[in-house]
Structures are given as structure tokens and as C-alpha cells.
mmCIF file of C-alpha atoms in Angstrom:
data_model
loop_
_atom_site.group_PDB
_atom_site.id
_atom_site.type_symbol
_atom_site.label_atom_id
_atom_site.label_comp_id
_atom_site.label_asym_id
_atom_site.label_seq_id
_atom_site.Cartn_x
_atom_site.Cartn_y
_atom_site.Cartn_z
ATOM 1 C CA MET C 1016 -0.001 -0.005 0.010
ATOM 2 C CA ALA C 1017 1.366 3.385 -0.888
ATOM 3 C CA ALA C 1018 0.141 6.860 -0.092
ATOM 4 C CA SER C 1019 1.374 10.056 -1.646
ATOM 5 C CA ALA C 1020 1.854 13.202 0.350
ATOM 6 C CA PRO C 1021 -0.681 16.012 -0.049
ATOM 7 C CA ALA C 1022 0.236 19.222 -1.782
ATOM 8 C CA SER C 1023 0.403 20.939 1.578
ATOM 9 C CA TRP C 1024 3.019 18.499 2.927
ATOM 10 C CA ALA C 1025 5.999 20.798 2.478
ATOM 11 C CA ALA C 1026 4.090 23.690 4.036
ATOM 12 C CA MET C 1027 3.169 21.579 7.030
ATOM 13 C CA ALA C 1028 6.706 20.387 7.521
ATOM 14 C CA ALA C 1029 8.017 23.961 7.271
ATOM 15 C CA LEU C 1030 5.976 24.914 10.322
ATOM 16 C CA ARG C 1031 8.304 22.963 12.554
ATOM 17 C CA PRO C 1032 10.858 25.284 14.149
ATOM 18 C CA ALA C 1033 14.554 24.406 13.980
ATOM 19 C CA PRO C 1034 15.759 23.280 17.392
ATOM 20 C CA PRO C 1035 18.684 24.999 19.139
ATOM 21 C CA PRO C 1036 21.998 23.148 19.342
ATOM 22 C CA PRO C 1037 21.868 20.108 21.645
ATOM 23 C CA THR C 1038 23.787 19.678 24.844
ATOM 24 C CA THR C 1039 24.337 16.412 26.696
ATOM 25 C CA ILE C 1040 22.720 15.875 30.089
ATOM 26 C CA THR C 1041 21.905 12.883 32.220
ATOM 27 C CA SER C 1042 18.255 12.580 33.368
ATOM 28 C CA CYS C 1043 18.474 9.390 35.362
ATOM 29 C CA SER C 1044 21.262 7.190 36.667
ATOM 30 C CA CYS C 1045 21.275 4.810 33.706
ATOM 31 C CA ILE C 1046 20.110 6.821 30.677
ATOM 32 C CA PRO C 1047 22.133 9.504 28.852
ATOM 33 C CA VAL C 1048 19.914 12.004 27.130
ATOM 34 C CA LEU C 1049 20.426 14.740 24.531
ATOM 35 C CA ALA C 1050 18.589 17.956 25.382
ATOM 36 C CA THR C 1051 18.245 21.395 23.946
ATOM 37 C CA GLU C 1052 18.324 24.620 25.918
ATOM 38 C CA ARG C 1053 14.543 24.455 25.956
ATOM 39 C CA GLY C 1054 14.681 20.969 27.495
ATOM 40 C CA ALA C 1055 13.463 19.219 24.335
ATOM 41 C CA PHE C 1056 15.556 16.156 23.684
ATOM 42 C CA ILE C 1057 16.796 15.065 20.268
ATOM 43 C CA VAL C 1058 17.405 11.462 19.200
ATOM 44 C CA THR C 1059 19.237 10.594 16.017
ATOM 45 C CA TYR C 1060 18.193 7.203 14.715
ATOM 46 C CA GLY C 1061 20.331 4.521 13.146
ATOM 47 C CA GLU C 1062 21.687 4.064 9.657
ATOM 48 C CA GLY C 1063 18.766 2.088 8.167
ATOM 49 C CA ALA C 1064 16.027 3.240 5.798
ATOM 50 C CA SER C 1065 14.549 5.481 8.528
ATOM 51 C CA ASN C 1066 17.715 7.344 9.327
ATOM 52 C CA ARG C 1067 16.587 10.759 10.513
ATOM 53 C CA THR C 1068 16.480 13.049 13.495
ATOM 54 C CA ARG C 1069 13.247 13.743 15.295
ATOM 55 C CA THR C 1070 12.660 16.249 18.057
ATOM 56 C CA GLY C 1071 10.069 16.329 20.774
ATOM 57 C CA PRO C 1072 9.157 19.107 23.273
ATOM 58 C CA TRP C 1073 9.236 16.826 26.286
ATOM 59 C CA PRO C 1074 11.837 17.715 28.933
ATOM 60 C CA ILE C 1075 13.367 14.759 30.755
ATOM 61 C CA GLU C 1076 14.686 16.569 33.787
ATOM 62 C CA ARG C 1077 12.842 19.524 35.264
ATOM 63 C CA ASP C 1078 12.527 20.786 38.841
ATOM 64 C CA GLY C 1079 14.227 17.750 40.285
ATOM 65 C CA HIS C 1080 14.955 14.209 39.334
ATOM 66 C CA GLY C 1081 12.566 11.725 37.744
ATOM 67 C CA PRO C 1082 11.922 8.218 39.095
ATOM 68 C CA ASP C 1083 15.130 6.266 39.051
ATOM 69 C CA PRO C 1084 14.822 2.739 37.562
ATOM 70 C CA GLY C 1085 17.980 1.905 39.428
ATOM 71 C CA ARG C 1086 15.902 1.872 42.625
ATOM 72 C CA SER C 1087 13.901 -1.115 41.387
ATOM 73 C CA SER C 1088 14.969 -4.582 40.228
ATOM 74 C CA ALA C 1089 14.810 -3.439 36.639
ATOM 75 C CA THR C 1090 17.891 -3.022 34.484
ATOM 76 C CA VAL C 1091 18.166 -1.227 31.140
ATOM 77 C CA THR C 1092 20.734 -2.253 28.540
ATOM 78 C CA ASP C 1093 21.698 -0.928 25.140
ATOM 79 C CA ARG C 1094 21.314 -3.066 22.038
ATOM 80 C CA ALA C 1095 24.353 -2.610 19.813
ATOM 81 C CA ASP C 1096 23.100 -4.180 16.602
ATOM 82 C CA HIS C 1097 21.125 -1.171 15.371
ATOM 83 C CA CYS C 1098 20.566 -1.747 12.187
ATOM 84 C CA GLY C 1099 4.893 0.126 1.015
ATOM 85 C CA ASP C 1100 -4.305 -1.807 -1.705
ATOM 86 C CA GLU C 1101 -6.258 -4.240 -0.236
ATOM 87 C CA ARG C 1102 -7.711 -3.305 3.097
ATOM 88 C CA GLY C 1103 -9.017 -5.317 6.007
ATOM 89 C CA THR C 1104 -12.440 -6.216 6.997
ATOM 90 C CA GLY C 1105 -14.963 -6.330 9.750
ATOM 91 C CA ARG C 1106 -16.554 -4.114 12.312
ATOM 92 C CA ASP C 1107 -15.740 -0.474 12.106
ATOM 93 C CA PRO C 1108 -15.105 0.711 15.693
ATOM 94 C CA VAL C 1109 -16.530 4.182 15.338
ATOM 95 C CA GLY C 1110 -19.769 3.584 13.466
ATOM 96 C CA VAL C 1111 -18.736 4.593 9.955
ATOM 97 C CA GLU C 1112 -18.838 2.369 6.901
ATOM 98 C CA ALA C 1113 -16.219 -0.375 6.934
ATOM 99 C CA TRP C 1114 -14.074 -1.289 3.956
ATOM 100 C CA ASP C 1115 -15.025 -4.224 1.773
ATOM 101 C CA ALA C 1116 -13.822 -7.601 2.978
ATOM 102 C CA ASP C 1117 -10.770 -9.389 1.688
ATOM 103 C CA PRO C 1118 -10.648 -12.524 3.799
ATOM 104 C CA THR C 1119 -7.409 -13.666 2.167
ATOM 105 C CA LEU C 1120 -5.546 -10.879 3.950
ATOM 106 C CA TYR C 1121 -6.933 -11.569 7.417
ATOM 107 C CA PRO C 1122 -7.855 -15.256 7.598
ATOM 108 C CA ALA C 1123 -9.304 -16.742 10.754
ATOM 109 C CA ALA C 1124 -6.857 -18.792 12.810
ATOM 110 C CA ALA C 1125 -8.268 -22.113 11.641
ATOM 111 C CA GLU C 1126 -7.882 -21.061 8.002
ATOM 112 C CA ARG C 1127 -4.277 -19.880 8.151
ATOM 113 C CA PRO C 1128 -1.774 -21.963 6.209
ATOM 114 C CA ALA C 1129 0.924 -23.894 8.010
ATOM 115 C CA MET C 1130 4.034 -21.897 8.686
ATOM 116 C CA THR C 1131 6.589 -21.860 5.870
ATOM 117 C CA ASP C 1132 10.184 -20.660 5.879
ATOM 118 C CA ALA C 1133 8.973 -17.033 5.610
ATOM 119 C CA PRO C 1134 7.949 -15.263 8.821
ATOM 120 C CA ALA C 1135 4.235 -15.142 9.666
ATOM 121 C CA VAL C 1136 2.165 -12.759 11.807
ATOM 122 C CA THR C 1137 -0.931 -13.700 13.817
ATOM 123 C CA PRO C 1138 -3.039 -11.065 15.629
ATOM 124 C CA LEU C 1139 -4.416 -12.262 18.950
ATOM 125 C CA CYS C 1140 -7.264 -10.586 20.939
ATOM 126 C CA VAL C 1141 -6.562 -10.444 24.646
ATOM 127 C CA GLY C 1142 -9.594 -8.438 25.699
ATOM 128 C CA SER C 1143 -11.422 -5.187 24.935
ATOM 129 C CA LEU C 1144 -11.825 -1.742 26.391
ATOM 130 C CA ALA C 1145 -14.220 1.129 25.972
ATOM 131 C CA MET C 1146 -13.246 4.628 24.975
ATOM 132 C CA ASP C 1147 -14.430 7.769 23.236
ATOM 133 C CA GLY C 1148 -14.209 7.388 19.462
ATOM 134 C CA SER C 1149 -11.905 10.408 19.193
ATOM 135 C CA VAL C 1150 -9.143 8.433 20.883
ATOM 136 C CA LEU C 1151 -8.973 6.244 17.755
ATOM 137 C CA VAL C 1152 -10.223 8.679 15.043
ATOM 138 C CA ALA C 1153 -10.245 12.424 15.233
ATOM 139 C CA GLY C 1154 -13.712 13.905 14.779
ATOM 140 C CA GLU C 1155 -15.559 11.009 16.397
ATOM 141 C CA ALA C 1156 -15.927 12.616 19.814
ATOM 142 C CA GLY C 1157 -19.005 11.630 21.739
ATOM 143 C CA VAL C 1158 -19.192 8.153 20.163
ATOM 144 C CA GLU C 1159 -18.347 5.511 22.766
ATOM 145 C CA VAL C 1160 -16.748 2.464 21.210
ATOM 146 C CA GLU C 1161 -15.476 -0.915 22.285
ATOM 147 C CA ALA C 1162 -12.038 -1.583 20.889
ATOM 148 C CA PRO C 1163 -10.019 -4.797 20.963
ATOM 149 C CA SER C 1164 -6.777 -5.174 22.850
ATOM 150 C CA LEU C 1165 -4.451 -6.842 20.388
ATOM 151 C CA VAL C 1166 -1.067 -8.468 20.600
ATOM 152 C CA PHE C 1167 0.796 -9.916 17.619
ATOM 153 C CA LEU C 1168 2.635 -13.261 17.410
ATOM 154 C CA VAL C 1169 5.455 -13.264 14.898
ATOM 155 C CA GLU C 1170 6.853 -16.667 13.946
ATOM 156 C CA ALA C 1171 10.288 -16.342 12.414
ATOM 157 C CA GLU C 1172 13.850 -17.374 13.326
ATOM 158 C CA ARG C 1173 12.866 -16.058 16.718
ATOM 159 C CA THR C 1174 9.421 -16.250 18.257
ATOM 160 C CA VAL C 1175 8.445 -12.604 18.722
ATOM 161 C CA LEU C 1176 5.504 -11.088 20.599
ATOM 162 C CA VAL C 1177 4.505 -7.489 19.923
ATOM 163 C CA ASP C 1178 2.895 -6.032 23.035
ATOM 164 C CA THR C 1179 1.325 -7.852 25.955
ATOM 165 C CA GLY C 1180 -2.014 -6.045 26.528
ATOM 166 C CA PHE C 1181 -3.543 -4.600 29.669
ATOM 167 C CA GLY C 1182 -3.482 -6.158 33.169
ATOM 168 C CA ASP C 1183 -6.123 -7.796 35.333
ATOM 169 C CA PRO C 1184 -9.468 -6.178 34.440
ATOM 170 C CA ASP C 1185 -10.338 -5.531 38.109
ATOM 171 C CA LEU C 1186 -7.036 -3.734 38.637
ATOM 172 C CA MET C 1187 -7.539 -1.786 35.399
ATOM 173 C CA ASP C 1188 -10.991 -0.669 36.610
ATOM 174 C CA ASP C 1189 -9.347 0.716 39.701
ATOM 175 C CA LEU C 1190 -6.487 2.439 37.909
ATOM 176 C CA HIS C 1191 -8.308 3.457 34.720
ATOM 177 C CA PRO C 1192 -12.041 3.764 35.532
ATOM 178 C CA GLY C 1193 -14.293 4.461 32.520
ATOM 179 C CA PHE C 1194 -12.412 2.128 30.125
ATOM 180 C CA ASP C 1195 -14.513 -0.880 31.144
ATOM 181 C CA CYS C 1196 -11.716 -3.383 30.442
ATOM 182 C CA ARG C 1197 -13.102 -6.818 29.603
ATOM 183 C CA ARG C 1198 -11.475 -10.148 29.124
ATOM 184 C CA GLU C 1199 -13.581 -13.172 28.149
ATOM 185 C CA PRO C 1200 -12.525 -16.716 29.114
ATOM 186 C CA GLY C 1201 -9.636 -17.758 26.933
ATOM 187 C CA GLN C 1202 -8.563 -14.190 26.161
ATOM 188 C CA ASP C 1203 -5.832 -14.006 28.776
ATOM 189 C CA LEU C 1204 -2.415 -13.829 27.115
ATOM 190 C CA GLU C 1205 -1.232 -17.319 28.168
ATOM 191 C CA SER C 1206 -4.447 -18.880 26.759
ATOM 192 C CA ALA C 1207 -4.148 -16.871 23.552
ATOM 193 C CA LEU C 1208 -0.621 -18.091 23.061
ATOM 194 C CA ASP C 1209 -1.604 -21.635 23.917
ATOM 195 C CA GLY C 1210 -4.196 -21.500 21.152
ATOM 196 C CA GLU C 1211 -1.384 -21.025 18.703
ATOM 197 C CA GLY C 1212 0.763 -23.766 20.305
ATOM 198 C CA TYR C 1213 3.045 -21.561 22.372
ATOM 199 C CA ALA C 1214 3.765 -20.926 26.036
ATOM 200 C CA PRO C 1215 5.250 -17.688 27.406
ATOM 201 C CA SER C 1216 8.547 -19.551 27.870
ATOM 202 C CA ASP C 1217 8.649 -20.134 24.052
ATOM 203 C CA VAL C 1218 8.791 -16.400 23.338
ATOM 204 C CA ASP C 1219 12.337 -15.247 22.531
ATOM 205 C CA THR C 1220 11.616 -11.534 22.117
ATOM 206 C CA VAL C 1221 8.882 -9.152 23.289
ATOM 207 C CA VAL C 1222 8.676 -5.874 21.365
ATOM 208 C CA LEU C 1223 6.845 -3.114 23.224
ATOM 209 C CA SER C 1224 5.338 -0.696 20.693
ATOM 210 C CA HIS C 1225 5.054 1.843 23.493
ATOM 211 C CA LEU C 1226 4.398 2.053 27.236
ATOM 212 C CA ASP C 1227 0.738 3.109 27.457
ATOM 213 C CA TRP C 1228 -0.864 1.022 30.176
ATOM 214 C CA ASP C 1229 -2.976 -1.079 27.789
ATOM 215 C CA HIS C 1230 0.050 -2.430 25.938
ATOM 216 C CA CYS C 1231 2.607 -3.524 28.470
ATOM 217 C CA TYR C 1232 1.277 -5.580 31.385
ATOM 218 C CA THR C 1233 2.063 -9.270 32.123
ATOM 219 C CA LEU C 1234 5.738 -8.774 31.325
ATOM 220 C CA ASP C 1235 6.832 -10.871 34.263
ATOM 221 C CA SER C 1236 5.513 -13.929 32.335
ATOM 222 C CA PHE C 1237 8.394 -13.547 29.895
ATOM 223 C CA GLU C 1238 11.415 -13.719 32.188
ATOM 224 C CA ASP C 1239 13.469 -15.617 29.630
ATOM 225 C CA ALA C 1240 12.695 -13.254 26.724
ATOM 226 C CA GLU C 1241 14.535 -10.176 25.585
ATOM 227 C CA ILE C 1242 12.177 -7.188 26.002
ATOM 228 C CA LEU C 1243 12.770 -4.401 23.504
ATOM 229 C CA VAL C 1244 11.556 -0.811 24.078
ATOM 230 C CA SER C 1245 12.386 2.422 22.387
ATOM 231 C CA ARG C 1246 14.965 4.329 24.343
ATOM 232 C CA ARG C 1247 13.091 7.571 23.651
ATOM 233 C CA GLU C 1248 9.807 6.077 24.928
ATOM 234 C CA LEU C 1249 11.470 4.790 28.054
ATOM 235 C CA GLU C 1250 13.191 8.083 28.834
ATOM 236 C CA TYR C 1251 9.832 9.912 28.716
ATOM 237 C CA ALA C 1252 7.767 7.282 30.485
ATOM 238 C CA ILE C 1253 10.118 7.398 33.467
ATOM 239 C CA SER C 1254 9.108 10.991 34.187
ATOM 240 C CA PRO C 1255 6.255 12.152 31.922
ATOM 241 C CA TYR C 1256 4.434 15.455 31.966
ATOM 242 C CA PRO C 1257 1.501 15.300 34.431
ATOM 243 C CA MET C 1258 -1.009 15.289 31.525
ATOM 244 C CA HIS C 1259 0.414 11.944 30.414
ATOM 245 C CA ALA C 1260 1.061 10.378 33.845
ATOM 246 C CA VAL C 1261 -2.077 8.258 33.867
ATOM 247 C CA ARG C 1262 -1.262 6.775 30.469
ATOM 248 C CA TYR C 1263 2.036 5.505 31.828
ATOM 249 C CA ASP C 1264 0.828 4.488 35.348
ATOM 250 C CA ALA C 1265 3.567 6.880 36.450
ATOM 251 C CA LYS C 1266 5.441 6.734 39.754
ATOM 252 C CA SER C 1267 4.361 10.343 40.325
ATOM 253 C CA LEU C 1268 0.854 8.940 40.876
ATOM 254 C CA GLY C 1269 2.061 6.470 43.444
ATOM 255 C CA ARG C 1270 1.829 3.611 40.990
ATOM 256 C CA GLU C 1271 4.425 1.114 39.753
ATOM 257 C CA PRO C 1272 4.527 0.849 35.983
ATOM 258 C CA PRO C 1273 4.471 -2.809 34.902
ATOM 259 C CA TRP C 1274 7.723 -2.429 32.987
ATOM 260 C CA LEU C 1275 9.675 -1.025 35.888
ATOM 261 C CA THR C 1276 10.594 -4.330 37.552
ATOM 262 C CA VAL C 1277 11.642 -6.345 34.470
ATOM 263 C CA ASP C 1278 14.849 -6.260 32.464
ATOM 264 C CA LEU C 1279 14.533 -4.065 29.371
ATOM 265 C CA THR C 1280 16.679 -3.626 26.290
ATOM 266 C CA ALA C 1281 16.571 -0.024 25.006
ATOM 267 C CA ILE C 1282 16.862 0.368 21.242
ATOM 268 C CA GLU C 1283 17.194 3.316 18.880
ATOM 269 C CA GLY C 1284 16.236 3.570 15.252
ATOM 270 C CA GLU C 1285 15.661 0.630 12.950
ATOM 271 C CA THR C 1286 16.628 -2.573 14.735
ATOM 272 C CA GLU C 1287 16.640 -6.033 13.192
ATOM 273 C CA VAL C 1288 15.241 -8.573 15.614
ATOM 274 C CA CYS C 1289 16.026 -11.447 13.277
ATOM 275 C CA GLU C 1290 16.003 -12.062 9.541
ATOM 276 C CA GLY C 1291 12.806 -10.568 8.117
ATOM 277 C CA VAL C 1292 11.673 -8.864 11.310
ATOM 278 C CA THR C 1293 12.583 -5.210 11.859
ATOM 279 C CA VAL C 1294 11.466 -2.664 14.491
ATOM 280 C CA PHE C 1295 11.264 0.904 13.245
ATOM 281 C CA PRO C 1296 10.331 4.256 14.867
ATOM 282 C CA THR C 1297 6.778 5.510 14.421
ATOM 283 C CA PRO C 1298 6.500 8.369 16.972
ATOM 284 C CA GLY C 1299 3.481 10.592 17.301
ATOM 285 C CA HIS C 1300 0.920 8.606 19.273
ATOM 286 C CA THR C 1301 3.570 8.637 21.974
ATOM 287 C CA VAL C 1302 7.078 10.061 22.094
ATOM 288 C CA GLY C 1303 8.840 6.830 21.218
ATOM 289 C CA HIS C 1304 6.184 4.621 19.585
ATOM 290 C CA GLN C 1305 7.600 1.924 17.315
ATOM 291 C CA SER C 1306 6.130 -0.524 14.796
ATOM 292 C CA VAL C 1307 7.338 -3.797 13.335
ATOM 293 C CA ALA C 1308 7.891 -4.745 9.692
ATOM 294 C CA VAL C 1309 7.752 -8.419 8.883
ATOM 295 C CA GLU C 1310 8.835 -9.815 5.532
ATOM 296 C CA THR C 1311 6.283 -12.582 4.949
ATOM 297 C CA GLY C 1312 5.865 -14.790 1.909
ATOM 298 C CA GLU C 1313 3.209 -12.358 0.630
ATOM 299 C CA GLY C 1314 5.070 -9.085 1.086
ATOM 300 C CA THR C 1315 5.694 -6.735 3.979
ATOM 301 C CA THR C 1316 3.321 -6.868 6.915
ATOM 302 C CA VAL C 1317 3.571 -3.786 9.171
ATOM 303 C CA VAL C 1318 2.374 -4.309 12.703
ATOM 304 C CA ALA C 1319 1.472 -0.660 13.099
ATOM 305 C CA VAL C 1320 -0.148 -0.880 16.547
ATOM 306 C CA ASP C 1321 -1.154 2.674 17.577
ATOM 307 C CA ALA C 1322 0.736 4.428 14.803
ATOM 308 C CA VAL C 1323 -2.432 3.479 12.855
ATOM 309 C CA PRO C 1324 -4.919 2.222 15.482
ATOM 310 C CA THR C 1325 -7.710 1.432 13.012
ATOM 311 C CA PHE C 1326 -8.223 1.102 9.282
ATOM 312 C CA ARG C 1327 -10.348 4.258 9.463
ATOM 313 C CA ASN C 1328 -7.134 6.232 10.038
ATOM 314 C CA LEU C 1329 -6.028 5.361 6.527
ATOM 315 C CA GLU C 1330 -9.355 6.459 4.972
ATOM 316 C CA GLY C 1331 -8.753 10.162 4.448
ATOM 317 C CA THR C 1332 -9.040 12.373 1.391
ATOM 318 C CA ASP C 1333 -6.714 13.031 -1.502
ATOM 319 C CA ASP C 1334 -5.476 16.147 0.221
ATOM 320 C CA ALA C 1335 -5.260 14.573 3.655
ATOM 321 C CA PRO C 1336 -4.974 10.772 3.237
ATOM 322 C CA PHE C 1337 -4.684 10.047 6.945
ATOM 323 C CA VAL C 1338 -7.152 10.651 9.786
ATOM 324 C CA ARG C 1339 -5.315 11.250 13.035
ATOM 325 C CA GLY C 1340 -5.833 9.280 16.217
ATOM 326 C CA LEU C 1341 -4.716 10.315 19.699
ATOM 327 C CA ALA C 1342 -1.275 11.910 19.298
ATOM 328 C CA MET C 1343 1.244 13.567 21.548
ATOM 329 C CA ASP C 1344 2.810 15.123 18.435
ATOM 330 C CA GLU C 1345 0.572 15.611 15.353
ATOM 331 C CA PHE C 1346 3.488 16.226 12.972
ATOM 332 C CA ASP C 1347 5.296 13.059 14.023
ATOM 333 C CA TRP C 1348 2.016 11.131 13.788
ATOM 334 C CA TRP C 1349 1.516 12.238 10.210
ATOM 335 C CA HIS C 1350 5.090 11.265 9.212
ATOM 336 C CA SER C 1351 4.673 7.893 10.899
ATOM 337 C CA ALA C 1352 1.265 7.106 9.327
ATOM 338 C CA ARG C 1353 2.705 7.966 5.950
ATOM 339 C CA GLU C 1354 5.663 5.660 6.474
ATOM 340 C CA VAL C 1355 3.465 2.808 7.602
ATOM 341 C CA ALA C 1356 1.252 3.199 4.523
ATOM 342 C CA GLU C 1357 4.196 3.357 2.173
ATOM 343 C CA ARG C 1358 6.044 0.475 3.781
ATOM 344 C CA GLY C 1359 3.320 -2.080 4.271
ATOM 345 C CA ASP C 1360 1.584 -4.351 1.781
ATOM 346 C CA ARG C 1361 -0.535 -5.488 4.753
ATOM 347 C CA ILE C 1362 -1.139 -3.253 7.745
ATOM 348 C CA LEU C 1363 -2.190 -4.497 11.188
ATOM 349 C CA PRO C 1364 -3.621 -1.714 13.369
ATOM 350 C CA GLY C 1365 -3.580 -1.965 17.162
ATOM 351 C CA HIS C 1366 -7.335 -1.591 17.904
ATOM 352 C CA GLU C 1367 -9.125 -2.919 14.813
ATOM 353 C CA TRP C 1368 -11.707 -5.711 15.003
ATOM 354 C CA GLY C 1369 -11.180 -6.397 11.312
ATOM 355 C CA VAL C 1370 -7.916 -8.233 11.896
ATOM 356 C CA VAL C 1371 -9.279 -10.781 14.382
ATOM 357 C CA GLU C 1372 -11.860 -13.474 13.936
ATOM 358 C CA ALA C 1373 -14.712 -12.017 15.979
ATOM 359 C CA GLY C 1374 -15.769 -8.623 17.157
ATOM 360 C CA PRO C 1375 -18.169 -7.590 19.905
ATOM 361 C CA GLU C 1376 -21.936 -8.129 19.590
ATOM 362 C CA ARG C 1377 -22.422 -4.401 19.698
ATOM 363 C CA THR C 1378 -20.531 -1.126 19.597
ATOM 364 C CA LEU C 1379 -20.914 0.576 22.907
#
């Protein structure tokens, strides 16, 4: 799938001010950070196809020191090996017309072919949560929807899991009231993996797309796996602005983020997990969101997650081909949605019923 930039693209990009020269600071005991005089940090990504510099107006250190991961049992390590029209089907989560079905792109589990030498990707539903439609698609405010919580099993040289979903629904109701987190029997992560013939101990690598609370619980089940997270996302999640603290279950709220007590591997830029499986930056929804490109036997599948949370986000106009979801940075979101659309022959959003076998009986 490819999407061309609108005529106003250059004008939009030109609106971004040039940052002042960077200076090096240390925000926490284990993480070196580049920061400008304004406090906005700059990260230069690796030498792959997505080599570029992005900026974000999110200071890491301000009026004191952020929560120190060195005070928990977690450790953070660096990974040294840094390294583009058929659309899906099913229930549209915000009450607008869904795209026509192409069941060959998103077969049900029982219909999927046996694994070949090429990597394969399987979306798994591990629950659902309610939210205002504008969280997924701008302009849908006031429409309450039920969205799936999805994780993605990648079968390749390594067994890779993208995201781990939200935590126990009762705990989520306490921490995040109003989202009505639900998990039917058999939708817990261990059961979902078991349905594909895997146990948590079989997973070699967990890729965290970002650290929003609904994507990163149950990590302690993967004690033998390497857990990859964007360095930029981790730096911000340690001490986010107050307006984002709830999203990260931040220490400033007296909570313990689920990722704080497990060993993490911080990565930057495009990172090859194994042959045919590459993590690449897609910031915008959060500071350090990342997606996964998988070279399958049928082309490139991009596990977009919340870079493109639903298919509706790709159903814009000729002048504006993408419809924004919730974004910390709208410019970065636009760049990332464009890259996902250009890079993927098949796109797997993070909250789209069309990529799993069954949706809810009703849209809330």
C-alpha cells in the first residue's frame, strides 16, 4: 500500500521550528539524554532506511529528578546491533462504513496456512476496552466504542510477541475507571498463546510498541525473553508530563509501571530482531512509539499498533490521506502514518476488530 503526500506536505513540515543546538545531560542514573536549551531532547536514529532526526518538546529533567529505575529490580541495557491496496475487513469501531472484505488478507486462525520458511504474523485478541471514538479517530468525539486489545505473534527465526495487553481487568478498573476493560474466558495472554501452540517460555523476544498502560502488562511472564523498548519512549515514560502520567501509570501517581521491575533492552532507530523482522520508529501517538515490519511470503506486513490504530485512520481524502488518532505530536504522527502506509503491503492496526476472527456483539 502506498500513499502520496498532499500538496500541503512541504508547508506543514516547514511549520516545525529548527531546534537550538543540543547539549548532553543525564536525566536518570542509567540513561544519557540529549537535550536542547529548551529541554526538548533530540534522538538521532540509526543508519537504516529510517535514518533521520526527530525532536520532541518533552523535557526529561525539570525541577528535580525523575523516578530512578535503578531503585527497582529493573535493568536497562543498550542493544548494539542497530541496524509500502487491499484493506481489511470487519466491524468499524466508530460507526462509519467499513471497507469491503478481503478474507485472504486476514484469515481466521483455523484457515491460516501452516508456517513456511517465511515469517508469519498472527493477531491475537486479549480483551477489549471502551473509549471515546476520538481516541482512535479524530472527529468521532461523543461516540463511545469498544475496541479490541491486540497483541501480535510473529513466527520467524525467533518467536516474537509485539505487546502484551492490559493487566487484570479488576485492577484496570481501579487504575483506569471508565475504560470498562473486559477479558472473556480464553482471552488471557497465556491462553491466547496456547491457542497457537506456544507458552510464554517459548517467546524469545517481546517488542513493546510503546508504554501506554494497555500495551505492556504481564511482562513478568516472559522472564526468559529479551524485551525491547524504544529508548526515547522509556526516557519519557520514566518521568512524563503530568498530563500523560495516567497513560504511563507513572510513579508520580504512586503507581508502579508494569515495565519497571523487568529487564529491558533499550533500542534506537531501525533494529533487526532477526532475519525478516525489523522494528522501526513511528513516533506521534507517543514520544517513542515503534512498529514492526515483517517480511512474509506475501510481502511486507507492518504491525502498526497505535501508529495506525484502526483502518479508518487510513481512509482520508486526496489532500489529507490520513485521519489522526490520539497523538502527543501531530506532525510526528503524520510522518509515521505515511511511512506505515508506504512500507506495508498489509497493515495491522492496534485496535481494529477487522484483523481478528470475531468482534463484539455491539458497539458501545
